[in-house]
Amino acid sequence: MARIAQVEDFADTNALADWQEESSALQDIGLLLLRIFDGGLLVGHGSQKLFGMFGGFGLQGTAGWLESIGLKPGRLWATAAGAAELSGGLMALGLFHPLGEIGTISAMAMATGKMHWGKPIWATSGGPELPLTNMAISLALIFTGPGRYSLDRILDIKLPGWLIATVALGAAASVAYALNTSQAATLPNANDQGVEGTGEGGTAAG
């Protein structure tokens, strides 16, 4: 009887291990889909700001608007904003985690503070619904990591803590400076496209 019990315990242990392995694989697939979808859209928005792609206003248009609200030199800030959104590509690839997520949070924090603050939460009312969603996704990925289906895992890349902390502090300082030295943004839809990078007058990425 003891032998039978041991066999049953062994079978139960193997079944549990198999279930945990399958569950872990599905979770990693979920993280991959989340990273590719959100990170890919952010790359598109950064491309609108920097290169005028997908109906965006490009670097010159974005820089002009940023200067109009007190962020000078406009080209520097426009480049920083576009690059922060392009860092969504790192998120999508699962590369150099969590730098892509930090860049996304900084860009969305800026968008929330400059273009959506004080409005109702919903995007249909000009509120911060979508940038806050992007921030929540990025924060969740910082906690979970990119998962096994990522370049960091494949290439065995792990950034040192001091580098991550330095980038995070620099991003936070830049956002705080920008929010405290520029006026609130009140834009018609046409200009709003250039900065928000939707090409449709909306706020798909913040």
mmCIF file with all atom_site columns, C-alpha atoms in Angstrom:
data_model
loop_
_atom_site.group_PDB
_atom_site.id
_atom_site.type_symbol
_atom_site.label_atom_id
_atom_site.label_alt_id
_atom_site.label_comp_id
_atom_site.label_asym_id
_atom_site.label_entity_id
_atom_site.label_seq_id
_atom_site.pdbx_PDB_ins_code
_atom_site.Cartn_x
_atom_site.Cartn_y
_atom_site.Cartn_z
_atom_site.occupancy
_atom_site.B_iso_or_equiv
_atom_site.pdbx_formal_charge
_atom_site.auth_seq_id
_atom_site.auth_comp_id
_atom_site.auth_asym_id
_atom_site.auth_atom_id
_atom_site.pdbx_PDB_model_num
ATOM 1   C CA . MET A 1 1   ? 0.000   0.000  0.000   1.00 0.00 ? 1   MET A CA 1
ATOM 2   C CA . ALA A 1 2   ? 2.824   2.359  0.839   1.00 0.00 ? 2   ALA A CA 1
ATOM 3   C CA . ARG A 1 3   ? 4.355   1.672  -2.567  1.00 0.00 ? 3   ARG A CA 1
ATOM 4   C CA . ILE A 1 4   ? 1.075   2.453  -4.293  1.00 0.00 ? 4   ILE A CA 1
ATOM 5   C CA . ALA A 1 5   ? 0.754   5.696  -2.319  1.00 0.00 ? 5   ALA A CA 1
ATOM 6   C CA . GLN A 1 6   ? 4.267   6.707  -3.363  1.00 0.00 ? 6   GLN A CA 1
ATOM 7   C CA . VAL A 1 7   ? 3.453   6.050  -7.008  1.00 0.00 ? 7   VAL A CA 1
ATOM 8   C CA . GLU A 1 8   ? 0.258   8.092  -6.739  1.00 0.00 ? 8   GLU A CA 1
ATOM 9   C CA . ASP A 1 9   ? 2.129   10.950 -5.054  1.00 0.00 ? 9   ASP A CA 1
ATOM 10  C CA . PHE A 1 10  ? 4.753   10.849 -7.803  1.00 0.00 ? 10  PHE A CA 1
ATOM 11  C CA . ALA A 1 11  ? 2.059   10.933 -10.489 1.00 0.00 ? 11  ALA A CA 1
ATOM 12  C CA . ASP A 1 12  ? 0.321   13.841 -8.776  1.00 0.00 ? 12  ASP A CA 1
ATOM 13  C CA . THR A 1 13  ? 3.626   15.718 -8.540  1.00 0.00 ? 13  THR A CA 1
ATOM 14  C CA . ASN A 1 14  ? 4.342   15.184 -12.231 1.00 0.00 ? 14  ASN A CA 1
ATOM 15  C CA . ALA A 1 15  ? 0.828   16.270 -13.178 1.00 0.00 ? 15  ALA A CA 1
ATOM 16  C CA . LEU A 1 16  ? 1.216   19.435 -11.114 1.00 0.00 ? 16  LEU A CA 1
ATOM 17  C CA . ALA A 1 17  ? 4.603   20.157 -12.687 1.00 0.00 ? 17  ALA A CA 1
ATOM 18  C CA . ASP A 1 18  ? 3.152   19.673 -16.175 1.00 0.00 ? 18  ASP A CA 1
ATOM 19  C CA . TRP A 1 19  ? 0.246   21.980 -15.372 1.00 0.00 ? 19  TRP A CA 1
ATOM 20  C CA . GLN A 1 20  ? 2.572   24.649 -13.991 1.00 0.00 ? 20  GLN A CA 1
ATOM 21  C CA . GLU A 1 21  ? 4.793   24.426 -17.079 1.00 0.00 ? 21  GLU A CA 1
ATOM 22  C CA . GLU A 1 22  ? 1.810   24.749 -19.417 1.00 0.00 ? 22  GLU A CA 1
ATOM 23  C CA . SER A 1 23  ? 0.402   27.645 -17.412 1.00 0.00 ? 23  SER A CA 1
ATOM 24  C CA . SER A 1 24  ? 3.772   29.417 -17.450 1.00 0.00 ? 24  SER A CA 1
ATOM 25  C CA . ALA A 1 25  ? 4.061   29.008 -21.225 1.00 0.00 ? 25  ALA A CA 1
ATOM 26  C CA . LEU A 1 26  ? 0.591   30.478 -21.753 1.00 0.00 ? 26  LEU A CA 1
ATOM 27  C CA . GLN A 1 27  ? 1.440   33.417 -19.501 1.00 0.00 ? 27  GLN A CA 1
ATOM 28  C CA . ASP A 1 28  ? 4.579   34.087 -21.521 1.00 0.00 ? 28  ASP A CA 1
ATOM 29  C CA . ILE A 1 29  ? 2.554   34.014 -24.745 1.00 0.00 ? 29  ILE A CA 1
ATOM 30  C CA . GLY A 1 30  ? 0.186   36.538 -23.172 1.00 0.00 ? 30  GLY A CA 1
ATOM 31  C CA . LEU A 1 31  ? 3.105   38.809 -22.280 1.00 0.00 ? 31  LEU A CA 1
ATOM 32  C CA . LEU A 1 32  ? 4.458   38.496 -25.820 1.00 0.00 ? 32  LEU A CA 1
ATOM 33  C CA . LEU A 1 33  ? 1.130   39.530 -27.362 1.00 0.00 ? 33  LEU A CA 1
ATOM 34  C CA . LEU A 1 34  ? 0.803   42.448 -24.944 1.00 0.00 ? 34  LEU A CA 1
ATOM 35  C CA . ARG A 1 35  ? 4.325   43.672 -25.663 1.00 0.00 ? 35  ARG A CA 1
ATOM 36  C CA . ILE A 1 36  ? 4.019   43.406 -29.440 1.00 0.00 ? 36  ILE A CA 1
ATOM 37  C CA . PHE A 1 37  ? 0.628   45.104 -29.632 1.00 0.00 ? 37  PHE A CA 1
ATOM 38  C CA . ASP A 1 38  ? 1.248   48.007 -27.255 1.00 0.00 ? 38  ASP A CA 1
ATOM 39  C CA . GLY A 1 39  ? 4.907   48.454 -28.155 1.00 0.00 ? 39  GLY A CA 1
ATOM 40  C CA . GLY A 1 40  ? 4.164   48.336 -31.874 1.00 0.00 ? 40  GLY A CA 1
ATOM 41  C CA . LEU A 1 41  ? 1.508   51.044 -31.622 1.00 0.00 ? 41  LEU A CA 1
ATOM 42  C CA . LEU A 1 42  ? 3.885   53.238 -29.635 1.00 0.00 ? 42  LEU A CA 1
ATOM 43  C CA . VAL A 1 43  ? 6.547   52.875 -32.329 1.00 0.00 ? 43  VAL A CA 1
ATOM 44  C CA . GLY A 1 44  ? 3.967   54.114 -34.818 1.00 0.00 ? 44  GLY A CA 1
ATOM 45  C CA . HIS A 1 45  ? 3.228   57.185 -32.723 1.00 0.00 ? 45  HIS A CA 1
ATOM 46  C CA . GLY A 1 46  ? 6.916   57.960 -32.289 1.00 0.00 ? 46  GLY A CA 1
ATOM 47  C CA . SER A 1 47  ? 7.353   57.657 -36.061 1.00 0.00 ? 47  SER A CA 1
ATOM 48  C CA . GLN A 1 48  ? 4.553   60.167 -36.566 1.00 0.00 ? 48  GLN A CA 1
ATOM 49  C CA . LYS A 1 49  ? 6.313   62.685 -34.362 1.00 0.00 ? 49  LYS A CA 1
ATOM 50  C CA . LEU A 1 50  ? 9.840   62.192 -35.687 1.00 0.00 ? 50  LEU A CA 1
ATOM 51  C CA . PHE A 1 51  ? 9.356   61.254 -39.336 1.00 0.00 ? 51  PHE A CA 1
ATOM 52  C CA . GLY A 1 52  ? 5.854   62.395 -40.258 1.00 0.00 ? 52  GLY A CA 1
ATOM 53  C CA . MET A 1 53  ? 4.816   58.817 -40.987 1.00 0.00 ? 53  MET A CA 1
ATOM 54  C CA . PHE A 1 54  ? 1.248   57.484 -40.736 1.00 0.00 ? 54  PHE A CA 1
ATOM 55  C CA . GLY A 1 55  ? -0.266  60.951 -41.101 1.00 0.00 ? 55  GLY A CA 1
ATOM 56  C CA . GLY A 1 56  ? 1.869   62.577 -38.409 1.00 0.00 ? 56  GLY A CA 1
ATOM 57  C CA . PHE A 1 57  ? 3.238   66.126 -38.472 1.00 0.00 ? 57  PHE A CA 1
ATOM 58  C CA . GLY A 1 58  ? 6.894   65.150 -38.202 1.00 0.00 ? 58  GLY A CA 1
ATOM 59  C CA . LEU A 1 59  ? 9.702   66.657 -36.194 1.00 0.00 ? 59  LEU A CA 1
ATOM 60  C CA . GLN A 1 60  ? 9.232   70.226 -37.394 1.00 0.00 ? 60  GLN A CA 1
ATOM 61  C CA . GLY A 1 61  ? 5.501   70.325 -36.670 1.00 0.00 ? 61  GLY A CA 1
ATOM 62  C CA . THR A 1 62  ? 5.896   68.722 -33.266 1.00 0.00 ? 62  THR A CA 1
ATOM 63  C CA . ALA A 1 63  ? 8.802   71.022 -32.392 1.00 0.00 ? 63  ALA A CA 1
ATOM 64  C CA . GLY A 1 64  ? 6.807   74.105 -33.342 1.00 0.00 ? 64  GLY A CA 1
ATOM 65  C CA . TRP A 1 65  ? 3.943   73.144 -31.080 1.00 0.00 ? 65  TRP A CA 1
ATOM 66  C CA . LEU A 1 66  ? 6.215   72.336 -28.159 1.00 0.00 ? 66  LEU A CA 1
ATOM 67  C CA . GLU A 1 67  ? 7.903   75.720 -28.460 1.00 0.00 ? 67  GLU A CA 1
ATOM 68  C CA . SER A 1 68  ? 4.480   77.377 -28.479 1.00 0.00 ? 68  SER A CA 1
ATOM 69  C CA . ILE A 1 69  ? 3.838   76.025 -24.973 1.00 0.00 ? 69  ILE A CA 1
ATOM 70  C CA . GLY A 1 70  ? 7.257   77.000 -23.649 1.00 0.00 ? 70  GLY A CA 1
ATOM 71  C CA . LEU A 1 71  ? 9.328   73.871 -24.238 1.00 0.00 ? 71  LEU A CA 1
ATOM 72  C CA . LYS A 1 72  ? 12.466  75.189 -25.915 1.00 0.00 ? 72  LYS A CA 1
ATOM 73  C CA . PRO A 1 73  ? 14.383  74.210 -27.914 1.00 0.00 ? 73  PRO A CA 1
ATOM 74  C CA . GLY A 1 74  ? 11.419  72.558 -29.550 1.00 0.00 ? 74  GLY A CA 1
ATOM 75  C CA . ARG A 1 75  ? 13.438  70.155 -31.678 1.00 0.00 ? 75  ARG A CA 1
ATOM 76  C CA . LEU A 1 76  ? 15.191  68.773 -28.621 1.00 0.00 ? 76  LEU A CA 1
ATOM 77  C CA . TRP A 1 77  ? 11.942  68.146 -26.778 1.00 0.00 ? 77  TRP A CA 1
ATOM 78  C CA . ALA A 1 78  ? 10.240  66.794 -29.895 1.00 0.00 ? 78  ALA A CA 1
ATOM 79  C CA . THR A 1 79  ? 13.112  64.382 -30.422 1.00 0.00 ? 79  THR A CA 1
ATOM 80  C CA . ALA A 1 80  ? 12.931  63.288 -26.792 1.00 0.00 ? 80  ALA A CA 1
ATOM 81  C CA . ALA A 1 81  ? 9.160   62.769 -26.971 1.00 0.00 ? 81  ALA A CA 1
ATOM 82  C CA . GLY A 1 82  ? 9.379   60.803 -30.205 1.00 0.00 ? 82  GLY A CA 1
ATOM 83  C CA . ALA A 1 83  ? 12.295  58.723 -28.962 1.00 0.00 ? 83  ALA A CA 1
ATOM 84  C CA . ALA A 1 84  ? 10.417  57.902 -25.756 1.00 0.00 ? 84  ALA A CA 1
ATOM 85  C CA . GLU A 1 85  ? 7.562   56.486 -27.820 1.00 0.00 ? 85  GLU A CA 1
ATOM 86  C CA . LEU A 1 86  ? 9.939   54.707 -30.193 1.00 0.00 ? 86  LEU A CA 1
ATOM 87  C CA . SER A 1 87  ? 11.299  52.922 -27.135 1.00 0.00 ? 87  SER A CA 1
ATOM 88  C CA . GLY A 1 88  ? 8.086   50.936 -27.361 1.00 0.00 ? 88  GLY A CA 1
ATOM 89  C CA . GLY A 1 89  ? 10.066  48.920 -29.884 1.00 0.00 ? 89  GLY A CA 1
ATOM 90  C CA . LEU A 1 90  ? 12.306  47.709 -27.070 1.00 0.00 ? 90  LEU A CA 1
ATOM 91  C CA . MET A 1 91  ? 9.187   46.693 -25.183 1.00 0.00 ? 91  MET A CA 1
ATOM 92  C CA . ALA A 1 92  ? 7.841   44.819 -28.200 1.00 0.00 ? 92  ALA A CA 1
ATOM 93  C CA . LEU A 1 93  ? 11.107  42.933 -28.644 1.00 0.00 ? 93  LEU A CA 1
ATOM 94  C CA . GLY A 1 94  ? 11.616  42.315 -24.952 1.00 0.00 ? 94  GLY A CA 1
ATOM 95  C CA . LEU A 1 95  ? 15.039  43.933 -25.251 1.00 0.00 ? 95  LEU A CA 1
ATOM 96  C CA . PHE A 1 96  ? 16.910  45.877 -22.559 1.00 0.00 ? 96  PHE A CA 1
ATOM 97  C CA . HIS A 1 97  ? 14.008  45.525 -20.134 1.00 0.00 ? 97  HIS A CA 1
ATOM 98  C CA . PRO A 1 98  ? 12.711  47.786 -18.596 1.00 0.00 ? 98  PRO A CA 1
ATOM 99  C CA . LEU A 1 99  ? 14.082  50.753 -20.591 1.00 0.00 ? 99  LEU A CA 1
ATOM 100 C CA . GLY A 1 100 ? 11.260  50.608 -23.132 1.00 0.00 ? 100 GLY A CA 1
ATOM 101 C CA . GLU A 1 101 ? 8.656   50.602 -20.381 1.00 0.00 ? 101 GLU A CA 1
ATOM 102 C CA . ILE A 1 102 ? 10.340  53.548 -18.644 1.00 0.00 ? 102 ILE A CA 1
ATOM 103 C CA . GLY A 1 103 ? 10.360  55.523 -21.896 1.00 0.00 ? 103 GLY A CA 1
ATOM 104 C CA . THR A 1 104 ? 6.686   54.786 -22.439 1.00 0.00 ? 104 THR A CA 1
ATOM 105 C CA . ILE A 1 105 ? 5.728   55.848 -18.928 1.00 0.00 ? 105 ILE A CA 1
ATOM 106 C CA . SER A 1 106 ? 7.621   59.132 -19.301 1.00 0.00 ? 106 SER A CA 1
ATOM 107 C CA . ALA A 1 107 ? 5.956   59.920 -22.643 1.00 0.00 ? 107 ALA A CA 1
ATOM 108 C CA . MET A 1 108 ? 2.494   59.062 -21.335 1.00 0.00 ? 108 MET A CA 1
ATOM 109 C CA . ALA A 1 109 ? 3.039   61.034 -18.117 1.00 0.00 ? 109 ALA A CA 1
ATOM 110 C CA . MET A 1 110 ? 3.917   64.070 -20.225 1.00 0.00 ? 110 MET A CA 1
ATOM 111 C CA . ALA A 1 111 ? 0.841   63.595 -22.408 1.00 0.00 ? 111 ALA A CA 1
ATOM 112 C CA . THR A 1 112 ? -1.386  63.188 -19.366 1.00 0.00 ? 112 THR A CA 1
ATOM 113 C CA . GLY A 1 113 ? -0.052  66.293 -17.658 1.00 0.00 ? 113 GLY A CA 1
ATOM 114 C CA . LYS A 1 114 ? 0.042   68.556 -20.714 1.00 0.00 ? 114 LYS A CA 1
ATOM 115 C CA . MET A 1 115 ? -2.981  67.549 -22.766 1.00 0.00 ? 115 MET A CA 1
ATOM 116 C CA . HIS A 1 116 ? -5.436  65.591 -20.659 1.00 0.00 ? 116 HIS A CA 1
ATOM 117 C CA . TRP A 1 117 ? -5.174  66.719 -17.047 1.00 0.00 ? 117 TRP A CA 1
ATOM 118 C CA . GLY A 1 118 ? -8.329  68.151 -15.509 1.00 0.00 ? 118 GLY A CA 1
ATOM 119 C CA . LYS A 1 119 ? -10.616 66.566 -18.097 1.00 0.00 ? 119 LYS A CA 1
ATOM 120 C CA . PRO A 1 120 ? -13.008 63.648 -17.596 1.00 0.00 ? 120 PRO A CA 1
ATOM 121 C CA . ILE A 1 121 ? -11.228 60.299 -17.712 1.00 0.00 ? 121 ILE A CA 1
ATOM 122 C CA . TRP A 1 122 ? -12.675 59.115 -21.034 1.00 0.00 ? 122 TRP A CA 1
ATOM 123 C CA . ALA A 1 123 ? -10.842 59.603 -24.323 1.00 0.00 ? 123 ALA A CA 1
ATOM 124 C CA . THR A 1 124 ? -14.071 60.792 -25.950 1.00 0.00 ? 124 THR A CA 1
ATOM 125 C CA . SER A 1 125 ? -13.937 63.798 -23.608 1.00 0.00 ? 125 SER A CA 1
ATOM 126 C CA . GLY A 1 126 ? -10.244 64.464 -24.219 1.00 0.00 ? 126 GLY A CA 1
ATOM 127 C CA . GLY A 1 127 ? -9.288  62.750 -20.989 1.00 0.00 ? 127 GLY A CA 1
ATOM 128 C CA . PRO A 1 128 ? -6.271  60.618 -20.069 1.00 0.00 ? 128 PRO A CA 1
ATOM 129 C CA . GLU A 1 129 ? -7.910  57.198 -20.521 1.00 0.00 ? 129 GLU A CA 1
ATOM 130 C CA . LEU A 1 130 ? -5.502  55.958 -23.206 1.00 0.00 ? 130 LEU A CA 1
ATOM 131 C CA . PRO A 1 131 ? -2.177  57.301 -21.891 1.00 0.00 ? 131 PRO A CA 1
ATOM 132 C CA . LEU A 1 132 ? -3.066  55.967 -18.446 1.00 0.00 ? 132 LEU A CA 1
ATOM 133 C CA . THR A 1 133 ? -3.778  52.580 -20.017 1.00 0.00 ? 133 THR A CA 1
ATOM 134 C CA . ASN A 1 134 ? -0.358  52.614 -21.687 1.00 0.00 ? 134 ASN A CA 1
ATOM 135 C CA . MET A 1 135 ? 1.259   53.567 -18.393 1.00 0.00 ? 135 MET A CA 1
ATOM 136 C CA . ALA A 1 136 ? -0.512  50.726 -16.582 1.00 0.00 ? 136 ALA A CA 1
ATOM 137 C CA . ILE A 1 137 ? 0.600   48.196 -19.209 1.00 0.00 ? 137 ILE A CA 1
ATOM 138 C CA . SER A 1 138 ? 4.206   49.383 -18.974 1.00 0.00 ? 138 SER A CA 1
ATOM 139 C CA . LEU A 1 139 ? 4.180   49.325 -15.181 1.00 0.00 ? 139 LEU A CA 1
ATOM 140 C CA . ALA A 1 140 ? 2.738   45.813 -15.180 1.00 0.00 ? 140 ALA A CA 1
ATOM 141 C CA . LEU A 1 141 ? 5.478   44.655 -17.569 1.00 0.00 ? 141 LEU A CA 1
ATOM 142 C CA . ILE A 1 142 ? 8.125   46.177 -15.303 1.00 0.00 ? 142 ILE A CA 1
ATOM 143 C CA . PHE A 1 143 ? 6.801   43.977 -12.496 1.00 0.00 ? 143 PHE A CA 1
ATOM 144 C CA . THR A 1 144 ? 6.326   40.796 -14.542 1.00 0.00 ? 144 THR A CA 1
ATOM 145 C CA . GLY A 1 145 ? 9.331   41.063 -16.842 1.00 0.00 ? 145 GLY A CA 1
ATOM 146 C CA . PRO A 1 146 ? 9.120   40.454 -20.596 1.00 0.00 ? 146 PRO A CA 1
ATOM 147 C CA . GLY A 1 147 ? 8.719   36.683 -20.298 1.00 0.00 ? 147 GLY A CA 1
ATOM 148 C CA . ARG A 1 148 ? 10.637  33.847 -21.924 1.00 0.00 ? 148 ARG A CA 1
ATOM 149 C CA . TYR A 1 149 ? 9.738   34.883 -25.492 1.00 0.00 ? 149 TYR A CA 1
ATOM 150 C CA . SER A 1 150 ? 11.970  37.947 -25.457 1.00 0.00 ? 150 SER A CA 1
ATOM 151 C CA . LEU A 1 151 ? 15.387  38.895 -26.792 1.00 0.00 ? 151 LEU A CA 1
ATOM 152 C CA . ASP A 1 152 ? 16.620  39.494 -23.262 1.00 0.00 ? 152 ASP A CA 1
ATOM 153 C CA . ARG A 1 153 ? 15.883  35.871 -22.398 1.00 0.00 ? 153 ARG A CA 1
ATOM 154 C CA . ILE A 1 154 ? 17.269  34.531 -25.677 1.00 0.00 ? 154 ILE A CA 1
ATOM 155 C CA . LEU A 1 155 ? 20.477  36.588 -25.465 1.00 0.00 ? 155 LEU A CA 1
ATOM 156 C CA . ASP A 1 156 ? 20.745  36.321 -21.672 1.00 0.00 ? 156 ASP A CA 1
ATOM 157 C CA . ILE A 1 157 ? 20.712  40.102 -21.212 1.00 0.00 ? 157 ILE A CA 1
ATOM 158 C CA . LYS A 1 158 ? 20.133  41.612 -17.778 1.00 0.00 ? 158 LYS A CA 1
ATOM 159 C CA . LEU A 1 159 ? 20.756  45.314 -17.291 1.00 0.00 ? 159 LEU A CA 1
ATOM 160 C CA . PRO A 1 160 ? 22.495  46.428 -14.084 1.00 0.00 ? 160 PRO A CA 1
ATOM 161 C CA . GLY A 1 161 ? 20.298  48.041 -11.461 1.00 0.00 ? 161 GLY A CA 1
ATOM 162 C CA . TRP A 1 162 ? 22.302  51.265 -11.412 1.00 0.00 ? 162 TRP A CA 1
ATOM 163 C CA . LEU A 1 163 ? 21.685  51.807 -15.134 1.00 0.00 ? 163 LEU A CA 1
ATOM 164 C CA . ILE A 1 164 ? 17.945  51.232 -14.791 1.00 0.00 ? 164 ILE A CA 1
ATOM 165 C CA . ALA A 1 165 ? 17.783  53.595 -11.805 1.00 0.00 ? 165 ALA A CA 1
ATOM 166 C CA . THR A 1 166 ? 19.754  56.278 -13.661 1.00 0.00 ? 166 THR A CA 1
ATOM 167 C CA . VAL A 1 167 ? 17.465  56.132 -16.698 1.00 0.00 ? 167 VAL A CA 1
ATOM 168 C CA . ALA A 1 168 ? 14.337  56.170 -14.522 1.00 0.00 ? 168 ALA A CA 1
ATOM 169 C CA . LEU A 1 169 ? 15.528  59.169 -12.509 1.00 0.00 ? 169 LEU A CA 1
ATOM 170 C CA . GLY A 1 170 ? 16.549  61.029 -15.665 1.00 0.00 ? 170 GLY A CA 1
ATOM 171 C CA . ALA A 1 171 ? 13.158  60.396 -17.259 1.00 0.00 ? 171 ALA A CA 1
ATOM 172 C CA . ALA A 1 172 ? 11.318  61.496 -14.117 1.00 0.00 ? 172 ALA A CA 1
ATOM 173 C CA . ALA A 1 173 ? 13.404  64.665 -13.861 1.00 0.00 ? 173 ALA A CA 1
ATOM 174 C CA . SER A 1 174 ? 12.779  65.528 -17.515 1.00 0.00 ? 174 SER A CA 1
ATOM 175 C CA . VAL A 1 175 ? 9.023   65.087 -17.170 1.00 0.00 ? 175 VAL A CA 1
ATOM 176 C CA . ALA A 1 176 ? 8.921   67.114 -13.954 1.00 0.00 ? 176 ALA A CA 1
ATOM 177 C CA . TYR A 1 177 ? 10.941  69.921 -15.548 1.00 0.00 ? 177 TYR A CA 1
ATOM 178 C CA . ALA A 1 178 ? 8.740   70.000 -18.637 1.00 0.00 ? 178 ALA A CA 1
ATOM 179 C CA . LEU A 1 179 ? 5.505   70.037 -16.663 1.00 0.00 ? 179 LEU A CA 1
ATOM 180 C CA . ASN A 1 180 ? 6.731   72.864 -14.452 1.00 0.00 ? 180 ASN A CA 1
ATOM 181 C CA . THR A 1 181 ? 8.191   75.130 -17.143 1.00 0.00 ? 181 THR A CA 1
ATOM 182 C CA . SER A 1 182 ? 5.542   75.056 -19.859 1.00 0.00 ? 182 SER A CA 1
ATOM 183 C CA . GLN A 1 183 ? 1.994   76.247 -20.108 1.00 0.00 ? 183 GLN A CA 1
ATOM 184 C CA . ALA A 1 184 ? -1.047  74.047 -20.425 1.00 0.00 ? 184 ALA A CA 1
ATOM 185 C CA . ALA A 1 185 ? -1.783  72.845 -23.929 1.00 0.00 ? 185 ALA A CA 1
ATOM 186 C CA . THR A 1 186 ? -4.981  74.035 -25.563 1.00 0.00 ? 186 THR A CA 1
ATOM 187 C CA . LEU A 1 187 ? -4.894  72.911 -29.147 1.00 0.00 ? 187 LEU A CA 1
ATOM 188 C CA . PRO A 1 188 ? -7.334  72.572 -32.015 1.00 0.00 ? 188 PRO A CA 1
ATOM 189 C CA . ASN A 1 189 ? -7.535  69.067 -33.457 1.00 0.00 ? 189 ASN A CA 1
ATOM 190 C CA . ALA A 1 190 ? -5.188  69.750 -36.366 1.00 0.00 ? 190 ALA A CA 1
ATOM 191 C CA . ASN A 1 191 ? -2.265  70.644 -34.138 1.00 0.00 ? 191 ASN A CA 1
ATOM 192 C CA . ASP A 1 192 ? -3.263  68.019 -31.614 1.00 0.00 ? 192 ASP A CA 1
ATOM 193 C CA . GLN A 1 193 ? -2.617  65.420 -34.290 1.00 0.00 ? 193 GLN A CA 1
ATOM 194 C CA . GLY A 1 194 ? 0.983   66.522 -34.606 1.00 0.00 ? 194 GLY A CA 1
ATOM 195 C CA . VAL A 1 195 ? 1.779   66.108 -30.971 1.00 0.00 ? 195 VAL A CA 1
ATOM 196 C CA . GLU A 1 196 ? -0.402  63.206 -30.031 1.00 0.00 ? 196 GLU A CA 1
ATOM 197 C CA . GLY A 1 197 ? 0.568   61.473 -33.235 1.00 0.00 ? 197 GLY A CA 1
ATOM 198 C CA . THR A 1 198 ? -2.771  59.979 -34.137 1.00 0.00 ? 198 THR A CA 1
ATOM 199 C CA . GLY A 1 199 ? -3.329  61.517 -37.536 1.00 0.00 ? 199 GLY A CA 1
ATOM 200 C CA . GLU A 1 200 ? -7.049  61.355 -36.769 1.00 0.00 ? 200 GLU A CA 1
ATOM 201 C CA . GLY A 1 201 ? -7.421  64.039 -34.144 1.00 0.00 ? 201 GLY A CA 1
ATOM 202 C CA . GLY A 1 202 ? -7.626  61.407 -31.412 1.00 0.00 ? 202 GLY A CA 1
ATOM 203 C CA . THR A 1 203 ? -5.347  60.296 -28.625 1.00 0.00 ? 203 THR A CA 1
ATOM 204 C CA . ALA A 1 204 ? -4.505  56.703 -29.327 1.00 0.00 ? 204 ALA A CA 1
ATOM 205 C CA . ALA A 1 205 ? -1.163  56.797 -27.573 1.00 0.00 ? 205 ALA A CA 1
ATOM 206 C CA . GLY A 1 206 ? -1.557  59.813 -25.397 1.00 0.00 ? 206 GLY A CA 1
#
